[in-house]
Coordinates of C-alpha atoms and ligand atoms in Angstrom, one line a residue:
X152 CA 0.1 0.0 0.0
X153 CA 1.8 3.2 -1.0
X154 CA 1.4 6.6 0.3
X155 CA 0.4 7.9 -3.1
X156 CA -2.8 5.7 -3.2
X157 CA -4.1 7.3 0.0
X158 CA -4.2 10.8 1.3
X159 CA -4.1 12.0 4.8
X160 CA -7.4 13.2 6.1
X161 CA -6.2 16.7 6.8
X162 CA -5.2 17.1 3.3
X163 CA -8.8 16.4 1.9
X164 CA -10.6 19.5 1.0
X165 CA -14.3 18.6 1.8
X166 CA -16.5 15.7 2.7
X167 CA -15.8 14.2 -0.8
X168 CA -14.8 10.6 -0.4
X169 CA -12.4 8.5 -2.1
X170 CA -10.9 11.0 -4.6
X171 CA -7.5 9.6 -4.1
X172 CA -8.2 6.0 -5.0
X173 CA -8.6 3.2 -2.5
X174 CA -8.1 -0.6 -1.8
X175 CA -11.6 -1.2 -3.0
X176 CA -12.7 -3.1 -6.1
X177 CA -13.8 -1.1 -9.2
X178 CA -17.6 -0.8 -9.5
X179 CA -18.1 -1.5 -5.8
X180 CA -21.8 -0.8 -5.0
X181 CA -21.2 -0.7 -1.3
X182 CA -18.6 2.0 -1.8
X183 CA -20.8 3.9 -4.0
X184 CA -23.7 3.8 -1.3
X185 CA -21.3 5.0 1.4
X186 CA -20.0 7.9 -0.8
X187 CA -23.6 8.9 -1.4
X188 CA -24.6 8.6 2.4
X189 CA -21.4 10.6 3.5
X190 CA -22.3 13.3 1.0
X191 CA -25.6 13.8 2.9
X192 CA -24.3 13.2 6.5
X193 CA -21.3 15.4 6.1
X194 CA -18.1 15.5 8.2
X195 CA -19.7 15.8 11.7
X196 CA -19.8 12.1 11.9
X197 CA -17.8 9.4 13.8
X198 CA -17.8 6.0 12.1
X199 CA -17.7 2.8 14.1
X200 CA -16.7 0.0 11.7
X201 CA -16.7 -3.8 12.2
X202 CA -14.4 -5.9 10.1
X203 CA -15.4 -6.2 6.4
X204 CA -14.4 -4.6 3.0
X205 CA -14.9 -1.0 4.1
X206 CA -12.4 -1.4 6.8
X207 CA -9.8 -0.9 4.2
X208 CA -11.1 2.6 3.7
X209 CA -9.2 3.8 6.7
X210 CA -5.8 2.5 7.5
X211 CA -4.1 4.7 9.9
X212 CA -3.0 7.5 9.2
X213 CA -4.8 7.4 5.9
X214 CA -8.5 7.8 5.5
X215 CA -10.9 9.6 3.1
X216 CA -13.1 10.8 5.8
X217 CA -12.7 14.2 7.6
X218 CA -14.0 12.9 10.9
X219 CA -13.2 10.1 13.2
X220 CA -13.1 6.3 12.6
X221 CA -13.2 3.5 15.3
X222 CA -12.5 0.0 14.3
X223 CA -14.1 -2.8 16.5
X224 CA -14.4 -6.4 16.5
X225 CA -17.0 -7.9 14.2
X226 CA -19.7 -8.5 16.7
X227 CA -19.1 -5.2 18.7
X228 CA -19.7 -2.1 16.5
X229 CA -23.1 -1.2 18.2
X230 CA -21.3 -1.5 21.6
X231 CA -18.5 0.6 20.4
X232 CA -21.1 3.2 19.2
X233 CA -22.6 3.2 22.8
X234 CA -19.3 4.1 24.2
X235 CA -18.8 7.0 21.7
X236 CA -22.2 8.3 22.2
X237 CA -21.7 8.1 26.0
X238 CA -18.5 10.0 25.8
X239 CA -19.9 12.7 23.6
X240 CA -22.8 13.1 26.0
X241 CA -20.5 13.4 28.9
X242 CA -18.4 16.0 27.1
X243 CA -21.7 17.9 26.2
X244 CA -22.9 17.8 29.8
X245 CA -19.7 19.1 31.1
X246 CA -19.7 21.9 28.6
X247 CA -16.3 20.6 27.2
X248 CA -17.8 20.8 23.8
X249 CA -20.6 23.1 22.6
X250 CA -23.8 21.5 21.1
X251 CA -22.7 22.5 17.6
X252 CA -19.7 20.3 17.8
X253 CA -21.7 17.1 18.6
X254 CA -21.3 14.3 16.3
X255 CA -23.6 11.8 14.5
X256 CA -22.5 8.2 15.5
X257 CA -22.5 6.0 12.5
X258 CA -22.1 2.2 12.7
X259 CA -20.8 0.9 9.4
X260 CA -20.7 -2.7 8.7
X261 CA -21.5 -5.3 6.1
X262 CA -24.3 -7.9 6.1
X263 CA -22.2 -10.5 7.8
X264 CA -21.8 -8.4 10.9
X265 CA -25.3 -6.7 10.7
X266 CA -27.2 -10.1 10.2
X267 CA -25.0 -12.4 12.0
X268 CA -22.1 -11.8 14.3
X269 CA -23.2 -8.3 15.4
X270 CA -27.0 -8.9 15.7
X271 CA -27.1 -9.4 19.5
X272 CA -25.1 -6.2 20.1
X273 CA -27.4 -4.4 17.7
X274 CA -30.6 -5.7 19.4
X275 CA -29.3 -4.6 22.8
X276 CA -28.4 -1.2 21.3
X277 CA -31.8 -0.7 19.9
X278 CA -33.5 -1.8 23.3
X279 CA -31.4 0.8 25.1
X280 CA -32.6 3.5 22.6
X281 CA -29.0 4.3 21.6
X282 CA -28.9 7.3 19.4
X283 CA -27.1 6.0 16.4
X284 CA -27.4 5.4 12.7
X285 CA -26.5 2.0 11.5
X286 CA -25.4 1.9 7.8
X287 CA -25.2 -1.7 6.5
X288 CA -23.9 -2.2 2.9
X289 CA -25.3 -5.5 1.9
X290 CA -23.2 -7.4 -0.6
X291 CA -24.8 -10.6 0.5
X292 CA -21.7 -12.5 1.7
X293 CA -18.6 -12.4 3.5
X294 CA -17.0 -10.2 0.9
X295 CA -13.6 -9.3 2.5
X296 CA -12.7 -12.9 3.1
X297 CA -13.7 -14.3 -0.3
X298 CA -17.6 -14.2 -0.5
X299 CA -18.5 -17.0 1.8
X300 CA -22.3 -17.2 2.3
X301 CA -23.7 -15.1 5.1
X302 CA -27.2 -15.1 6.4
X303 CA -28.0 -12.3 4.0
X304 CA -27.1 -14.5 0.9
X305 CA -30.0 -15.0 -1.4
X306 CA -31.4 -18.5 -2.1
X307 CA -29.7 -20.4 -4.8
X308 CA -26.6 -17.9 -5.1
X309 CA -23.3 -19.4 -5.6
X310 CA -20.7 -18.5 -2.9
X311 CA -17.4 -19.8 -1.9
X312 CA -19.2 -22.0 0.7
X313 CA -22.2 -22.9 -1.5
X314 CA -20.6 -23.9 -4.8
X315 CA -22.9 -26.9 -5.6
X316 CA -25.5 -27.1 -8.5
X317 CA -28.4 -25.3 -6.5
X318 CA -26.1 -22.7 -4.8
X319 CA -27.0 -21.4 -1.3
X320 CA -29.8 -23.6 0.2
X321 CA -30.9 -20.9 2.7
X322 CA -33.0 -17.8 2.3
X323 CA -31.9 -14.1 2.9
X324 CA -32.4 -12.9 6.4
X325 CA -34.8 -10.0 6.6
X326 CA -32.7 -7.4 8.4
X327 CA -35.4 -4.6 7.7
X328 CA -38.0 -6.8 9.4
X329 CA -35.8 -7.7 12.4
X330 CA -35.0 -4.0 13.0
X331 CA -38.7 -3.0 12.6
X332 CA -39.8 -5.5 15.0
X333 CA -37.8 -3.6 17.7
X334 CA -39.8 -0.5 16.8
X335 CA -36.9 1.8 16.5
X336 CA -36.9 5.4 15.3
X337 CA -36.4 4.6 11.6
X338 CA -35.5 1.8 9.3
X339 CA -35.0 2.1 5.4
X340 CA -33.7 0.0 2.6
X341 CA -31.8 1.8 -0.1
X342 CA -29.4 1.3 -3.1
X343 CA -26.8 3.6 -4.5
X344 CA -28.3 3.2 -8.0
X345 CA -31.3 5.1 -6.9
X346 CA -29.6 8.2 -5.4
X347 CA -32.5 10.3 -4.8
X348 CA -34.4 7.8 -2.9
X349 CA -31.3 7.0 -0.9
X350 CA -30.5 10.7 -0.2
X351 CA -34.0 11.4 1.0
X352 CA -33.8 8.6 3.5
X353 CA -30.5 9.7 4.8
X354 CA -31.7 13.1 5.2
X355 CA -34.7 11.8 7.1
X356 CA -32.6 9.5 9.3
X357 CA -30.3 12.3 10.1
X358 CA -33.1 14.5 11.4
X359 CA -34.3 11.8 13.8
X360 CA -32.8 10.5 17.2
X361 CA -32.6 7.1 18.5
X362 CA -31.7 3.8 16.6
X363 CA -31.9 4.2 12.9
X364 CA -30.9 1.8 10.1
X365 CA -30.1 2.3 6.5
X366 CA -29.5 -1.0 4.7
X367 CA -28.2 -0.5 1.2
X368 CA -28.1 -3.4 -1.2
X369 CA -24.5 -3.3 -2.5
X370 CA -23.8 -4.9 -6.0
X371 CA -20.5 -6.6 -5.6
X372 CA -18.7 -7.2 -9.1
X373 CA -16.1 -9.4 -7.4
X374 CA -18.4 -11.6 -5.2
X375 CA -21.6 -11.6 -7.5
X376 CA -19.4 -12.0 -10.6
X377 CA -20.2 -9.2 -13.0
X378 CA -18.3 -6.5 -14.8
X379 CA -17.6 -3.5 -12.7
X380 CA -19.3 -1.1 -15.2
X381 CA -22.6 -3.1 -14.8
X382 CA -22.9 -2.2 -11.1
X383 CA -25.5 0.5 -11.5
X384 CA -27.7 -1.3 -13.9
X385 CA -27.7 -4.4 -11.8
X386 CA -28.7 -2.3 -8.9
X387 CA -31.5 -0.7 -10.8
X388 CA -32.6 -4.3 -11.9
X389 CA -32.7 -5.4 -8.4
X390 CA -35.4 -2.7 -7.8
X391 CA -37.2 -3.0 -11.1
X392 CA -37.6 -6.9 -10.7
X393 CA -38.9 -6.4 -7.1
X394 CA -35.9 -8.4 -5.7
X395 CA -34.9 -5.3 -3.5
X396 CA -38.0 -3.5 -2.3
X397 CA -37.2 0.2 -1.5
X398 CA -39.2 1.1 1.8
X399 CA -39.0 2.6 5.1
X400 CA -40.4 2.1 8.6
X401 CA -41.3 5.0 10.9
X402 CA -44.0 5.4 13.6
X403 CA -45.0 1.9 13.4
X404 CA -45.8 2.0 9.6
X405 CA -44.0 0.4 6.6
X406 CA -44.1 2.5 3.3
X407 CA -42.8 1.5 0.0
X408 CA -41.0 4.4 -1.4
X409 CA -40.5 3.4 -5.1
X410 CA -42.8 0.8 -6.6
X411 CA -42.1 -0.4 -10.2
X412 CA -45.1 -1.6 -12.2
X413 CA -44.9 -3.7 -14.1
X414 CA -42.1 -5.6 -12.5
X415 CA -39.5 -7.2 -14.7
X416 CA -39.1 -10.9 -14.6
X417 CA -36.5 -11.8 -11.8
X418 CA -34.4 -13.6 -14.3
X419 CA -33.4 -10.3 -15.9
X420 CA -31.6 -9.6 -12.8
X421 CA -30.3 -13.1 -12.1
X422 CA -28.9 -13.7 -15.6
X423 CA -26.6 -10.7 -15.3
X424 CA -24.6 -12.3 -12.6
X425 CA -22.1 -15.2 -12.6
X426 CA -23.2 -16.3 -9.1
X427 CA -26.6 -17.3 -10.7
X428 CA -25.1 -18.8 -13.9
X429 CA -25.8 -22.3 -12.8
X430 CA -29.5 -21.4 -13.1
X431 CA -29.1 -20.9 -16.8
X432 CA -26.1 -23.0 -17.9
X433 CA -25.7 -25.8 -19.1
X434 CA -29.6 -26.0 -19.0
X435 CA -32.1 -23.8 -17.5
X436 CA -33.1 -24.8 -14.0
X437 CA -36.8 -24.0 -14.5
X438 CA -37.8 -25.3 -11.1
X439 CA -35.4 -23.0 -9.2
X440 CA -36.1 -20.1 -11.4
X441 CA -39.9 -20.5 -10.8
X442 CA -39.3 -20.8 -7.0
X443 CA -37.3 -17.6 -7.0
X444 CA -39.9 -15.7 -9.0
X445 CA -42.7 -17.1 -6.8
X446 CA -40.8 -15.8 -3.6
X447 CA -40.7 -12.3 -5.1
X448 CA -44.3 -12.4 -6.2
X449 CA -45.4 -13.6 -2.8
X450 CA -43.7 -10.6 -1.1
X451 CA -45.4 -8.1 -3.4
X452 CA -48.9 -9.9 -3.4
X453 CA -48.7 -9.5 0.5
X454 CA -47.9 -5.8 0.5
X455 CA -49.7 -4.4 -2.5
Ligands
TPP167 C1 -15.0 -12.7 15.0 C2 -14.4 -12.7 13.6 N1 -14.6 -13.6 12.8 C3 -14.2 -13.6 11.5 C4 -13.5 -12.6 11.0 C5 -12.9 -12.6 9.7 N2 -13.7 -11.6 8.8 C6 -13.2 -10.4 8.5 S1 -14.1 -9.5 7.4 C7 -15.4 -10.8 7.4 C8 -16.3 -10.8 6.5 C9 -17.4 -9.8 7.0 O1 -18.6 -9.8 6.2 P1 -19.5 -8.6 6.0 O2 -19.8 -8.1 7.4 O3 -20.5 -9.0 5.2 O4 -18.6 -7.4 5.3 P2 -18.0 -7.6 3.9 O5 -16.7 -8.4 4.1 O6 -18.8 -8.4 3.0 O7 -17.7 -6.3 3.5 C10 -14.9 -11.9 8.1 C11 -15.5 -13.1 8.3 C12 -13.3 -11.4 12.0 N3 -12.7 -10.4 11.6 N4 -13.8 -11.6 13.2
SF4_168 S1 -15.6 -7.6 -2.7 FE1 -17.4 -6.5 -3.3 S2 -18.1 -5.3 -1.5 FE2 -16.0 -5.9 -1.1 S3 -14.8 -4.1 -2.0 FE3 -15.0 -5.7 -3.6 S4 -16.8 -5.0 -4.9 FE4 -16.8 -4.0 -2.8
MG169 MG1 -20.9 -8.7 3.2

């Protein structure tokens, strides 16, 4: 890692992220989402990160962020956020920092930490009413360690740990639903390929207090096996096929924020990704394709 690939944070002119090049893959949909989210949140933020691809953004003393960054163990980011929030509150109460210097505490993790190892710490933080924003970039696997299956991997996707003919046998965990069941201040799904929808949700989340989640589907060229230049199109297809519903939860209600009618067939999304190639080659797996389409249809039948 050379110094020319990274810049010291004090050299960066604004909240603009990642202008200097990073260790991320080209076309990374997670990075794109974080870029958009940071543009809205601004530099009065402290990020609490658990191990994952985005950990590589900040390797001391280099970072694309203007503010602070705390790295925690994979299961512990919400607990780390509690400590940071408590410290800020004490400094505020003692007049050591003025209210205008308060910071938004942002947990940043992948789906592996959010849906698996960190879920217990997350649940506890929501129960305690911790004032924090949780940003999960969901690349549907353990990307940093070679795209092993996580509990957010979709049914039938091929991963490093589910490479057989039918792919991943499980079904994707519903992080939005798990959060909403806690009745926190705000929960939203988003995707970088729909930047206006994403920006509106981040603005709304930033105005609220208490536990808040933005979970952004993160098309991952490396793990999902597609060309980097297709990341935005694949993100749009996730929405247009109904695979990734854009929605938000607030005040006990779930509202879909962007509903595409008619929906495109799910295979328009699947066939663009190598992780689903076994559904089409050497022969179409009609039964599995029908099953995946039926799952998406059942979701929308229930909400429409
Ligand atoms: C307790 C623990 N187990 C395993 C690891 C190794 N590890 C580092 S990153 C990672 C994958 C995390 O997946 P996710 O949260 O989805 O983030 P992504 O890598 O996809 O960005 C794993 C398993 C770790 N750091 N700590
Ligand atoms: S593996 Fe995927 S999520 Fe991780 S940096 Fe590469 S493209 Fe992004
Ligand atoms: Mg992941």
